[in-house]
DNA sequence: ATAGCCTTGATA
DNA sequence: TATCAAGGCTAT
């Protein structure tokens, strides 16, 4: 019934229109690297829109879509405008602080909502502490606090403290004096230090609660309650990977530190921990045969990895043991670790490949002497191995000779680096491949040392900009598989990647979280309320990025604006769900909502959305087993967007054509790159309906936990309400202003 | 082929 | 100059 443009039919809300109008008319490629194509989108300039709209106003129904666009374009002082600016200046705190007043006062309510947001990938990618997340902790560095100190705050400290104290009036007394981070000394009257102090207390409390719960649960799963014991009991080998703490002074922006444990489990039991490789499909990892030299192997590896290196945040390389609480003595910080400690830690762990005694840092990880030699021989001599079984052999120091295929696979999974093998075989010297010294990258400042001393625990192993180093498991496997396919295709040189896919890939930087502010209140633990408010702001930002990304997609600009809007309305949550899966591809058992935050099913259960997380985990598993790679991932995203069957499209045919091109590109790519995975293309497409189900469930949860006070602000809320419009007439009626989206 | 030990050489 | 992560050598 909604086949024509115009507000009465489309029912596009002003907020969404404004958002889209802004993003569609702004110089959209800012922040993106040159796509090389310079494809200027055919959309009209803002001036054009404005002048056109003026005419429209005088001659047409002011309720027409373009009329509304005009109004919105002329009236840019809405919340959206300020949100847009958050990316560029430091008013984040201001926005967040002002939102504090709007937040529901029901803490549990907010927790759920916040978690829901996180699940949808709407939280910040870096530096946020979803308070109480058991997988990680955050630290306040001196720098963070200074940044906070200098932030442009418009809200008074009194206001914030009143708010916070009002939220949790009685709890504070229960908390043992969780001192504010020592680095806050001298600023005790600041808002920042006050927030930090409060945050410490809050987070400590929730950590205590969660630890108890998780321990209880964990003990039902395994008799051990401690990390090491637990992993050992599962037959797992632990390895301290990336045991480097953040060298905050070396970074432009600080990140919370996280404890990273790479682990592997041979039991494959209950889906708790899985090898990030298929065990059922029987796809052996086969090292290139003797016609292919090591240089080829490495070249392939690089070719595949290069594009997403730009966008490293998309694929996390850390694996957290699920269902494990990492205990630390203080709720507010973990401890920087010295080089010596890192080395010591690495040396004291068993070899991650076979469990033997570690002899040193070899090819990117700490391994034993034999696995070092094995990896070297294998790569240098271009060995080809095929597992006689199902590619999931157990590898230990006793049987490691039995199956070199699985041993080598495990080397790669654990993060041994092909590029560490020197092609020229020169001896001596230091290597320079990326991550070669990731265990030595800590240079603690005196203040960090102080922090460490005070927090007094040495179990923290952080990772900074090298977060992507180490276990490049999925990528490595994909690289090898890909290489194997190339071997069969005697076409030398770079693999053919359809231009369309390459163009799409070039837009990925638009979705990166690089420009999301990481310095201010969201650093470190923070009370749920403020965190939630701030996350709402970030949620908005991510949705804007989505719009901007879509707008720059090849051919998307040729679609009429109304159709663009419909398509975006239709798929935004699926896109977020899919990106969550991609983020989580290397964290089996966990959904990585950001580079630093991971949700286990258990935690999700605690917060009431276990079902969604389980489904996400399941679909992520299947992507992993299918060796989904980055080109396929971006193609799937666009396929989600370009769906000609959306109701109300003006030009479904045009959209269908685009869809067909895309489908063909993906088909070509997948079939040529994965010749031994003949079912891959179809399997990938078959995941999309499930993604829709997941996103529907997520939206439902989010909507139900949406505080009343948030009812009027933001694109996210607009979209959510639009979803709900059909069932309950939440929005305003036929001609209300700023109501829900109607379809 | 494996794995323990040796040699090398750029870097801190 | 000490370190340490590369490659080399060789008994098994």
XYZ file of C-alpha atoms (C1' of nucleotides) in Angstrom:
767
model
C 0.000 0.000 0.000
C 2.889 2.308 0.506
C 4.070 2.688 -2.966
C 4.488 6.377 -3.336
C 6.782 8.781 -1.715
C 5.344 11.262 0.618
C 5.029 11.205 4.249
C 1.572 9.875 4.594
C 2.552 6.705 2.865
C 6.116 6.305 3.913
C 5.671 7.564 7.360
C 9.277 8.405 7.727
C 10.038 10.040 10.946
C 11.767 13.357 11.050
C 14.626 12.042 13.046
C 15.417 9.339 10.619
C 14.999 11.639 7.734
C 17.257 14.140 9.248
C 19.802 11.550 9.985
C 19.735 10.161 6.561
C 19.592 13.523 4.952
C 22.617 14.601 6.859
C 24.627 11.585 6.180
C 23.548 11.328 2.615
C 24.382 14.888 1.841
C 27.553 15.257 3.771
C 30.841 14.630 2.120
C 30.571 11.052 2.840
C 33.944 9.622 2.411
C 35.594 11.508 5.161
C 37.384 9.069 7.278
C 37.496 6.486 4.622
C 40.592 5.775 2.795
C 40.570 6.486 -0.853
C 38.559 3.793 -2.336
C 40.616 4.120 -5.404
C 37.525 4.420 -7.438
C 36.480 7.879 -6.546
C 32.947 6.952 -7.218
C 31.011 9.994 -6.454
C 27.634 9.101 -5.371
C 24.885 10.633 -7.365
C 23.120 12.094 -4.418
C 22.266 15.725 -4.367
C 24.196 18.238 -2.443
C 22.794 19.766 0.644
C 22.410 23.093 -1.108
C 20.489 21.483 -3.878
C 18.281 19.770 -1.428
C 17.700 22.944 0.424
C 16.768 24.976 -2.570
C 14.691 22.221 -3.968
C 12.912 21.866 -0.732
C 12.168 25.526 -0.507
C 10.328 25.252 -3.733
C 8.608 22.213 -2.504
C 7.449 24.045 0.505
C 5.861 26.734 -1.446
C 4.204 24.541 -3.931
C 3.655 21.230 -2.329
C 2.247 19.620 0.653
C 4.584 20.475 3.476
C 4.124 16.980 4.707
C 5.819 15.530 1.723
C 9.000 13.715 2.387
C 11.115 16.325 0.768
C 9.407 19.006 2.741
C 10.339 17.290 5.899
C 13.857 16.855 4.716
C 13.974 20.550 4.180
C 12.703 21.359 7.574
C 15.162 19.043 9.083
C 18.030 20.293 7.101
C 17.244 23.783 8.113
C 16.868 22.858 11.676
C 20.063 21.168 12.584
C 20.167 21.874 16.244
C 18.369 18.719 17.113
C 19.996 16.012 19.154
C 21.162 14.401 15.990
C 23.274 17.346 15.128
C 25.054 17.230 18.394
C 25.483 13.547 18.063
C 27.099 13.949 14.763
C 29.586 16.308 16.232
C 30.559 13.920 18.901
C 32.824 12.222 16.502
C 34.865 15.270 15.973
C 35.094 17.106 19.213
C 35.203 16.257 22.791
C 31.695 16.973 23.756
C 30.971 13.381 24.359
C 30.988 13.768 28.026
C 28.616 16.603 27.701
C 26.158 14.512 25.800
C 26.530 11.617 28.086
C 26.216 13.712 31.132
C 23.090 15.379 29.945
C 21.653 12.011 29.232
C 22.188 11.042 32.777
C 19.199 13.043 33.677
C 17.044 11.178 31.327
C 17.979 7.723 32.271
C 15.573 5.515 33.987
C 16.180 5.239 37.635
C 15.562 1.565 37.664
C 19.015 0.074 37.661
C 18.093 -3.365 36.511
C 16.139 -1.887 33.739
C 19.129 -0.049 32.525
C 21.426 -2.938 32.862
C 19.288 -4.976 30.613
C 19.003 -2.262 28.103
C 22.638 -1.579 28.155
C 23.388 -5.179 27.663
C 20.912 -5.319 24.889
C 22.666 -2.503 23.223
C 25.917 -4.226 23.624
C 24.534 -7.272 22.077
C 23.497 -5.379 19.111
C 27.020 -4.202 18.783
C 26.014 -0.742 19.670
C 28.441 -0.193 22.381
C 31.698 1.423 21.800
C 34.318 -0.726 20.367
C 37.027 0.288 22.637
C 37.481 1.407 26.084
C 34.128 0.632 27.436
C 33.644 -1.433 30.393
C 30.406 -3.216 30.358
C 30.577 -3.219 34.020
C 30.817 -6.593 35.493
C 31.827 -8.392 32.410
C 33.664 -11.332 33.715
C 36.000 -11.726 30.851
C 37.888 -8.615 31.333
C 38.694 -5.776 33.476
C 39.605 -2.269 32.781
C 42.215 -0.059 34.123
C 42.409 3.576 34.699
C 45.607 4.996 33.573
C 46.887 8.263 34.595
C 46.400 9.457 31.110
C 42.787 8.508 31.128
C 42.134 10.465 34.159
C 43.919 13.409 32.818
C 41.918 13.250 29.712
C 38.807 13.123 31.722
C 40.022 15.963 33.726
C 40.447 18.097 30.705
C 37.290 17.092 29.036
C 34.837 19.708 28.184
C 32.285 19.076 30.819
C 29.222 21.136 31.118
C 27.640 19.206 33.866
C 28.682 19.969 37.347
C 30.289 17.449 39.551
C 27.472 17.871 41.965
C 24.935 16.924 39.427
C 26.706 13.777 38.517
C 27.457 12.727 41.991
C 23.947 13.433 43.082
C 22.704 11.358 40.279
C 24.986 8.506 40.984
C 24.461 8.541 44.645
C 20.768 8.706 44.217
C 20.848 5.658 42.038
C 22.594 3.483 44.517
C 22.016 5.032 47.856
C 22.692 2.140 50.115
C 25.141 0.100 48.207
C 28.123 2.253 48.639
C 28.438 1.518 52.261
C 28.600 -2.183 51.609
C 31.564 -1.906 49.435
C 34.891 -2.259 51.051
C 36.765 0.909 50.519
C 37.593 0.326 46.960
C 39.887 3.199 46.703
C 39.836 5.264 43.610
C 42.647 4.349 41.348
C 45.810 5.712 42.776
C 46.432 7.740 39.722
C 43.618 9.984 40.683
C 45.587 11.418 43.496
C 45.521 15.128 43.589
C 42.249 15.313 41.784
C 39.979 14.027 44.394
C 37.579 16.813 43.957
C 37.249 16.303 40.269
C 34.262 14.843 38.676
C 36.544 12.400 37.037
C 38.060 11.063 40.160
C 34.748 10.964 41.824
C 33.290 9.020 38.981
C 36.226 6.746 39.066
C 35.851 6.105 42.716
C 32.208 5.375 42.356
C 32.861 3.284 39.358
C 35.349 1.210 41.223
C 32.863 0.506 43.882
C 30.109 -0.344 41.532
C 32.155 -2.547 39.406
C 33.632 -4.291 42.327
C 30.242 -5.080 43.633
C 28.982 -6.429 40.419
C 32.170 -8.374 39.988
C 31.664 -9.974 43.322
C 28.139 -10.910 42.498
C 29.047 -12.215 39.137
C 32.019 -14.118 40.387
C 29.857 -15.905 42.838
C 27.297 -16.779 40.251
C 29.812 -17.839 37.725
C 31.718 -19.904 40.161
C 28.595 -21.708 41.092
C 27.774 -22.352 37.507
C 31.269 -23.223 36.671
C 31.480 -25.778 39.361
C 28.583 -27.541 37.860
C 30.466 -27.716 34.634
C 33.810 -28.611 35.967
C 35.025 -29.400 39.406
C 37.559 -26.674 39.275
C 36.751 -23.131 39.981
C 39.980 -21.521 39.208
C 41.007 -20.622 35.738
C 43.964 -22.866 35.390
C 42.337 -25.776 37.044
C 39.280 -25.352 35.014
C 41.126 -25.337 31.780
C 43.274 -28.219 32.769
C 40.275 -30.216 33.673
C 39.005 -29.750 30.204
C 42.177 -31.096 28.809
C 43.078 -27.690 27.667
C 46.427 -26.206 27.249
C 46.778 -22.679 28.240
C 49.127 -20.253 26.818
C 49.663 -16.765 27.813
C 49.402 -14.917 24.633
C 49.941 -11.276 24.220
C 50.991 -11.054 27.763
C 51.849 -7.506 27.267
C 50.403 -4.753 29.226
C 49.459 -1.539 27.671
C 52.129 0.930 27.203
C 49.831 3.784 27.543
C 52.372 6.421 26.955
C 53.016 5.021 23.537
C 49.494 5.271 22.386
C 47.380 7.977 21.059
C 44.361 6.632 22.723
C 44.270 4.423 25.652
C 42.419 1.228 25.936
C 41.439 -0.830 28.826
C 43.617 -3.748 29.350
C 42.287 -7.158 29.103
C 43.459 -10.480 30.183
C 43.910 -12.705 27.273
C 44.187 -16.398 27.397
C 44.471 -18.316 24.274
C 43.383 -21.798 24.843
C 42.472 -24.803 22.968
C 40.280 -27.649 23.791
C 40.463 -31.032 22.290
C 37.325 -32.366 23.768
C 35.110 -30.279 21.629
C 32.597 -30.776 24.277
C 29.266 -29.113 24.645
C 30.180 -26.185 22.522
C 31.734 -24.422 25.422
C 35.093 -24.310 23.883
C 35.691 -25.287 20.366
C 38.573 -25.369 18.115
C 38.020 -22.658 15.629
C 38.229 -25.189 12.900
C 35.720 -27.592 11.588
C 35.901 -31.073 12.793
C 32.924 -32.365 10.972
C 33.370 -31.173 7.468
C 36.526 -33.138 7.022
C 38.357 -30.360 5.338
C 41.912 -31.086 6.045
C 44.296 -28.323 6.217
C 46.755 -29.141 3.568
C 49.950 -27.333 3.306
C 50.829 -26.332 -0.196
C 52.550 -29.004 -2.100
C 56.076 -28.965 -3.227
C 55.478 -26.944 -6.336
C 54.526 -24.073 -4.203
C 57.291 -22.440 -2.334
C 57.216 -20.722 0.955
C 57.170 -17.373 -0.688
C 53.911 -18.222 -2.336
C 52.484 -19.313 0.913
C 53.392 -16.093 2.502
C 52.242 -14.024 -0.358
C 48.873 -15.604 -0.287
C 48.655 -15.032 3.369
C 49.395 -11.388 2.964
C 47.111 -10.826 0.078
C 44.266 -12.187 2.023
C 44.967 -10.376 5.187
C 45.888 -7.046 3.878
C 42.537 -5.410 3.369
C 41.224 -6.121 6.765
C 44.390 -5.104 8.423
C 43.116 -1.690 7.733
C 40.132 -2.642 9.647
C 41.626 -4.810 12.207
C 38.994 -4.048 14.692
C 36.572 -6.115 12.730
C 38.172 -9.355 13.509
C 39.228 -10.095 16.970
C 42.074 -12.387 17.565
C 41.643 -12.973 21.180
C 40.083 -15.983 22.662
C 38.665 -15.862 26.073
C 37.854 -18.928 27.990
C 34.148 -18.846 28.446
C 32.584 -19.435 31.755
C 35.693 -18.429 33.501
C 36.002 -15.579 35.834
C 39.354 -14.066 35.961
C 39.872 -13.014 39.473
C 41.691 -9.934 40.405
C 42.256 -8.269 43.625
C 40.798 -4.954 42.740
C 37.700 -4.398 40.789
C 39.014 -1.361 39.129
C 42.266 -2.302 37.606
C 44.508 -4.930 36.374
C 48.181 -4.729 36.419
C 50.709 -3.810 33.860
C 53.304 -6.464 33.457
C 56.961 -6.061 32.813
C 58.791 -7.575 29.896
C 60.554 -9.888 32.216
C 57.294 -10.978 33.701
C 55.826 -11.542 30.323
C 58.753 -13.604 29.262
C 58.720 -15.459 32.513
C 55.042 -16.085 32.189
C 55.443 -17.257 28.644
C 58.297 -19.525 29.498
C 56.536 -21.084 32.411
C 53.504 -22.086 30.409
C 53.427 -25.329 28.495
C 53.839 -25.219 24.754
C 50.461 -24.239 23.340
C 50.875 -26.656 20.501
C 51.956 -29.831 22.228
C 52.213 -29.071 25.909
C 55.929 -29.662 26.111
C 58.322 -27.342 27.833
C 58.590 -23.948 26.266
C 62.057 -23.047 25.099
C 61.467 -19.500 23.977
C 59.547 -17.174 21.803
C 59.431 -18.659 18.347
C 57.643 -17.364 15.287
C 55.252 -15.268 17.256
C 54.429 -17.339 20.305
C 56.146 -19.200 23.083
C 56.666 -22.764 22.008
C 58.865 -25.707 22.744
C 61.976 -26.406 20.755
C 60.434 -29.239 18.825
C 57.419 -27.326 17.644
C 59.663 -24.497 16.683
C 61.685 -26.833 14.549
C 58.639 -28.535 13.206
C 57.105 -25.261 12.120
C 60.326 -24.181 10.501
C 60.786 -27.418 8.617
C 57.228 -27.476 7.500
C 57.235 -24.011 6.085
C 60.744 -24.032 4.707
C 60.424 -27.370 3.038
C 56.914 -26.768 1.749
C 55.566 -29.856 3.350
C 52.160 -31.158 2.551
C 50.265 -33.005 5.185
C 46.884 -34.593 5.112
C 45.219 -35.776 8.225
C 44.112 -39.373 7.821
C 41.300 -38.807 10.250
C 39.044 -35.855 10.686
C 41.515 -33.077 11.216
C 40.932 -32.863 14.884
C 43.680 -35.043 16.273
C 44.797 -34.500 19.773
C 48.310 -33.151 19.887
C 50.563 -33.648 22.852
C 54.221 -34.147 23.457
C 53.902 -37.885 23.147
C 51.865 -38.179 19.995
C 52.862 -35.004 18.215
C 54.724 -36.974 15.588
C 51.670 -38.949 14.660
C 49.784 -36.308 12.752
C 51.823 -33.462 11.351
C 48.743 -32.110 9.601
C 46.970 -31.457 12.835
C 50.130 -30.341 14.502
C 50.774 -27.733 11.887
C 47.193 -26.654 11.962
C 47.511 -26.208 15.644
C 50.674 -24.197 15.241
C 48.742 -21.798 13.079
C 45.760 -21.701 15.335
C 47.904 -20.841 18.261
C 49.386 -17.988 16.347
C 52.687 -19.095 14.895
C 53.437 -16.802 12.051
C 54.308 -17.901 8.574
C 56.010 -14.629 7.897
C 58.424 -15.260 10.723
C 60.119 -17.881 8.586
C 62.748 -16.037 6.663
C 62.760 -16.585 2.994
C 66.402 -15.753 2.609
C 67.312 -17.970 5.523
C 69.555 -15.355 7.001
C 70.600 -16.132 10.491
C 70.765 -14.030 13.552
C 69.459 -10.610 14.158
C 66.037 -9.597 15.218
C 62.966 -10.206 13.211
C 60.704 -7.436 12.166
C 57.452 -9.071 11.269
C 54.373 -7.679 12.877
C 54.050 -8.857 16.397
C 57.443 -10.440 16.627
C 58.045 -8.761 19.911
C 54.578 -8.508 21.228
C 55.603 -10.010 24.511
C 58.226 -7.345 24.944
C 56.255 -4.283 24.172
C 55.670 -3.111 27.635
C 57.391 -0.153 28.938
C 55.846 0.668 32.201
C 55.806 4.235 33.272
C 56.589 4.870 36.901
C 52.960 5.534 37.494
C 51.932 2.291 35.974
C 54.411 0.557 38.188
C 52.811 2.260 41.090
C 49.432 1.119 39.930
C 50.698 -2.357 39.752
C 52.142 -2.266 43.185
C 48.969 -0.995 44.708
C 46.629 -3.307 42.915
C 49.023 -6.021 43.873
C 48.049 -8.735 41.479
C 50.200 -10.118 38.782
C 47.654 -12.086 36.874
C 46.930 -9.450 34.340
C 48.108 -9.789 30.857
C 47.054 -6.961 28.721
C 47.217 -6.219 25.119
C 47.397 -2.925 23.474
C 47.684 -2.132 19.848
C 48.901 -5.624 19.313
C 45.584 -7.011 20.142
C 45.421 -8.478 16.723
C 48.712 -10.201 16.976
C 49.002 -13.635 18.226
C 46.270 -16.001 17.372
C 45.311 -15.170 13.897
C 43.561 -18.427 13.879
C 40.668 -17.922 11.571
C 42.615 -15.818 9.161
C 45.459 -18.251 9.061
C 43.182 -21.108 8.327
C 41.331 -19.206 5.704
C 44.619 -18.175 4.185
C 45.766 -21.719 3.943
C 42.522 -22.963 2.608
C 42.521 -20.198 0.130
C 46.008 -21.018 -0.874
C 45.064 -24.552 -1.397
C 42.410 -23.434 -3.787
C 44.883 -21.356 -5.673
C 47.040 -24.322 -6.074
C 44.274 -26.018 -7.926
C 43.642 -23.008 -10.037
C 46.786 -22.698 -12.043
C 46.295 -18.999 -12.417
C 49.365 -17.394 -11.006
C 49.534 -14.161 -9.157
C 46.877 -12.533 -7.123
C 43.580 -14.279 -6.853
C 40.769 -12.682 -8.717
C 38.501 -10.780 -6.452
C 35.453 -9.381 -8.188
C 35.691 -5.663 -8.470
C 32.375 -5.197 -6.791
C 33.579 -7.004 -3.725
C 36.757 -5.016 -3.691
C 34.810 -1.800 -3.875
C 32.677 -2.890 -1.001
C 35.703 -3.893 0.961
C 37.144 -0.457 0.467
C 34.237 0.981 2.371
C 34.853 -1.018 5.482
C 36.838 1.787 7.085
C 33.631 3.748 7.200
C 32.404 1.299 9.764
C 35.482 1.280 11.879
C 35.343 2.491 15.386
C 38.534 4.395 15.145
C 36.964 7.757 15.553
C 34.722 6.825 18.378
C 35.949 8.777 21.334
C 37.737 6.587 23.758
C 39.087 9.152 26.107
C 36.630 10.399 28.603
C 34.148 8.910 30.867
C 33.830 5.599 29.211
C 37.316 4.637 30.077
C 37.289 2.028 32.708
C 34.525 0.773 34.876
C 31.584 3.003 35.200
C 28.202 2.798 36.752
C 25.633 1.198 34.582
C 23.517 4.271 34.325
C 26.108 6.516 32.888
C 27.465 3.776 30.769
C 24.074 3.096 29.406
C 23.487 6.706 28.537
C 26.771 6.968 26.868
C 26.178 3.813 24.950
C 23.008 5.251 23.597
C 25.051 8.022 22.123
C 27.453 5.553 20.621
C 24.626 3.494 19.310
C 23.523 6.502 17.405
C 26.961 6.984 16.001
C 27.126 3.468 14.770
C 23.844 3.768 13.049
C 25.035 6.887 11.332
C 28.047 5.076 10.156
C 25.827 2.418 8.791
C 23.898 4.969 6.822
C 27.032 6.586 5.575
C 28.458 3.239 4.635
C 25.347 2.278 2.740
C 25.266 5.562 0.955
C 28.749 4.994 -0.393
C 28.132 1.516 -1.598
C 28.510 1.138 -5.304
C 25.149 1.608 -6.959
C 23.326 2.246 -3.757
C 23.432 5.929 -4.470
C 21.513 5.298 -7.648
C 18.588 4.078 -5.647
C 16.023 6.672 -4.758
C 16.274 8.130 -1.318
C 12.960 6.724 -0.245
C 14.043 3.278 -1.239
C 17.357 3.763 0.469
C 15.544 4.573 3.629
C 13.310 1.565 3.341
C 16.249 -0.715 2.764
C 18.101 0.676 5.724
C 15.086 0.403 7.928
C 14.750 -3.148 6.868
C 18.229 -4.384 7.558
C 20.009 -2.315 10.142
C 19.715 -4.801 12.925
C 20.641 -7.731 10.737
C 23.720 -5.851 9.692
C 24.646 -5.314 13.263
C 24.035 -8.950 14.074
C 26.165 -10.059 11.177
C 28.990 -7.783 12.175
C 28.780 -9.230 15.646
C 29.236 -12.680 14.226
C 32.211 -11.545 12.246
C 33.769 -9.886 15.233
C 33.320 -13.092 17.145
C 34.696 -15.444 14.570
C 37.855 -16.013 16.564
C 36.295 -16.132 19.974
C 34.457 -19.420 20.131
C 31.930 -19.438 22.877
C 31.826 -15.703 23.094
C 30.192 -12.910 21.255
C 32.644 -10.098 20.916
C 30.734 -6.914 21.065
C 33.910 -4.962 20.763
C 37.602 -5.477 20.773
C 37.541 -5.577 24.495
C 34.172 -6.911 25.477
C 32.892 -10.382 25.120
C 29.648 -11.966 26.129
C 29.380 -15.585 27.023
C 26.129 -17.428 26.925
C 26.333 -17.623 30.626
C 26.591 -13.932 31.059
C 23.784 -13.437 28.622
C 21.673 -15.755 30.669
C 22.439 -13.695 33.677
C 21.162 -10.644 31.884
C 18.204 -12.301 30.319
C 19.009 -12.710 26.680
C 20.663 -16.037 26.536
C 18.617 -17.168 23.602
C 19.888 -14.442 21.348
C 23.479 -15.018 22.287
C 23.177 -18.739 21.837
C 21.833 -18.205 18.370
C 24.552 -15.740 17.579
C 27.125 -18.185 18.808
C 25.647 -20.903 16.722
C 25.625 -18.881 13.565
C 29.143 -17.692 14.272
C 30.222 -21.282 14.658
C 28.801 -22.126 11.307
C 30.543 -19.171 9.722
C 33.750 -20.334 11.258
C 33.315 -23.824 9.987
C 32.563 -22.464 6.581
C 35.754 -20.444 6.642
C 33.864 -17.275 6.037
C 36.358 -14.704 4.900
C 36.269 -10.980 4.832
C 35.163 -10.594 1.256
C 32.319 -12.947 1.765
C 31.443 -11.163 4.928
C 31.151 -7.777 3.286
C 29.234 -9.277 0.409
C 26.759 -10.800 2.812
C 26.295 -7.475 4.479
C 25.373 -5.802 1.256
C 23.138 -8.688 0.347
C 21.266 -8.063 3.542
C 20.862 -4.455 2.602
C 19.889 -4.932 -0.996
C 16.688 -6.844 -0.647
C 14.192 -6.164 -3.392
C 11.371 -7.759 -1.491
C 11.061 -5.007 1.042
C 7.540 -3.670 1.033
C 6.955 -0.283 -0.478
C 9.996 -0.029 -2.698
C 9.567 2.245 -5.636
C 12.084 0.543 -7.823
C 12.311 -3.052 -6.760
C 13.566 -4.031 -10.164
C 16.609 -1.858 -9.933
C 17.330 -3.256 -6.529
C 16.875 -6.775 -7.744
C 19.389 -6.160 -10.468
C 21.861 -4.946 -7.941
C 21.167 -7.962 -5.819
C 21.820 -10.259 -8.722
C 25.128 -8.636 -9.464
C 26.135 -8.982 -5.894
C 25.068 -12.541 -5.705
C 27.028 -13.306 -8.796
C 30.108 -11.594 -7.435
C 29.921 -13.570 -4.256
C 29.306 -16.767 -6.148
C 32.283 -16.158 -8.370
C 34.489 -15.264 -5.509
C 33.559 -18.127 -3.266
C 33.676 -20.749 -5.953
C 37.024 -19.661 -7.261
C 38.612 -19.255 -3.899
C 37.240 -22.296 -2.191
C 37.069 -24.938 -4.810
C 37.028 -27.676 -2.285
C 34.116 -26.154 -0.428
C 31.532 -26.521 -3.114
C 28.659 -25.973 -0.772
C 30.029 -22.796 0.690
C 28.094 -20.256 -1.295
C 24.767 -21.836 -0.576
C 25.595 -22.407 3.043
C 26.484 -18.777 3.474
C 23.189 -17.625 2.065
C 21.328 -20.077 4.213
C 22.538 -18.272 7.294
C 20.749 -15.078 6.430
C 17.248 -16.063 7.536
C 18.588 -17.032 10.907
C 20.235 -13.643 11.135
C 16.863 -12.078 10.616
C 15.378 -14.103 13.399
C 18.169 -13.122 15.716
C 17.854 -9.477 14.935
C 14.147 -9.594 15.439
C 14.599 -11.117 18.850
C 17.223 -8.567 19.749
C 15.065 -5.677 18.744
C 12.240 -7.064 20.759
C 14.393 -7.279 23.846
C 15.788 -3.839 23.313
C 12.438 -2.286 22.788
C 10.975 -3.821 25.866
C 13.759 -2.528 27.990
C 13.783 0.906 26.512
C 13.296 3.482 29.196
C 10.428 5.840 28.771
C 12.741 8.761 29.003
C 14.569 7.717 25.906
C 11.393 7.798 23.943
C 12.112 10.945 22.071
C 15.738 10.904 21.265
C 17.731 9.287 18.657
C 17.797 7.310 15.539
C 18.099 4.039 17.361
C 14.891 4.608 19.209
C 13.219 5.716 16.046
C 14.207 2.562 14.323
C 13.219 0.416 17.209
C 9.852 2.017 17.499
C 9.345 1.665 13.854
C 9.815 -2.025 14.273
C 7.233 -2.167 16.914
C 4.703 -0.042 15.198
C 2.774 -2.921 13.837
C 1.930 -4.570 17.108
C 1.310 -1.826 19.541
C 0.559 1.667 18.530
C 3.388 3.083 20.526
C 4.090 5.984 18.294
C 1.757 8.758 17.569
C -1.001 8.536 15.127
C -1.164 9.242 11.479
C 0.277 12.694 11.417
C 2.172 13.108 14.616
C 5.576 14.608 14.622
C 8.589 12.576 15.522
C 6.672 9.405 15.977
C 7.581 5.934 15.016
C 8.544 4.832 11.604
C 5.720 3.419 9.660
C 5.891 0.872 6.948
C 61.623 -36.562 10.136
C 62.455 -35.228 14.756
C 64.326 -32.493 18.366
C 68.034 -30.924 21.092
C 71.852 -28.117 20.785
C 74.750 -24.765 18.211
C 75.774 -20.521 15.533
C 74.624 -16.161 14.013
C 73.926 -11.215 14.058
C 70.828 -7.024 14.584
C 69.207 -4.579 18.348
C 68.752 -2.520 22.969
C 78.177 -6.177 25.005
C 74.294 -9.121 26.308
C 70.238 -10.617 24.457
C 67.432 -13.642 21.868
C 65.065 -15.233 17.952
C 66.318 -16.622 13.779
C 68.648 -20.683 10.943
C 71.912 -24.784 11.014
C 73.687 -29.188 12.432
C 73.323 -33.881 13.657
C 72.355 -38.105 16.588
C 68.393 -40.595 16.873
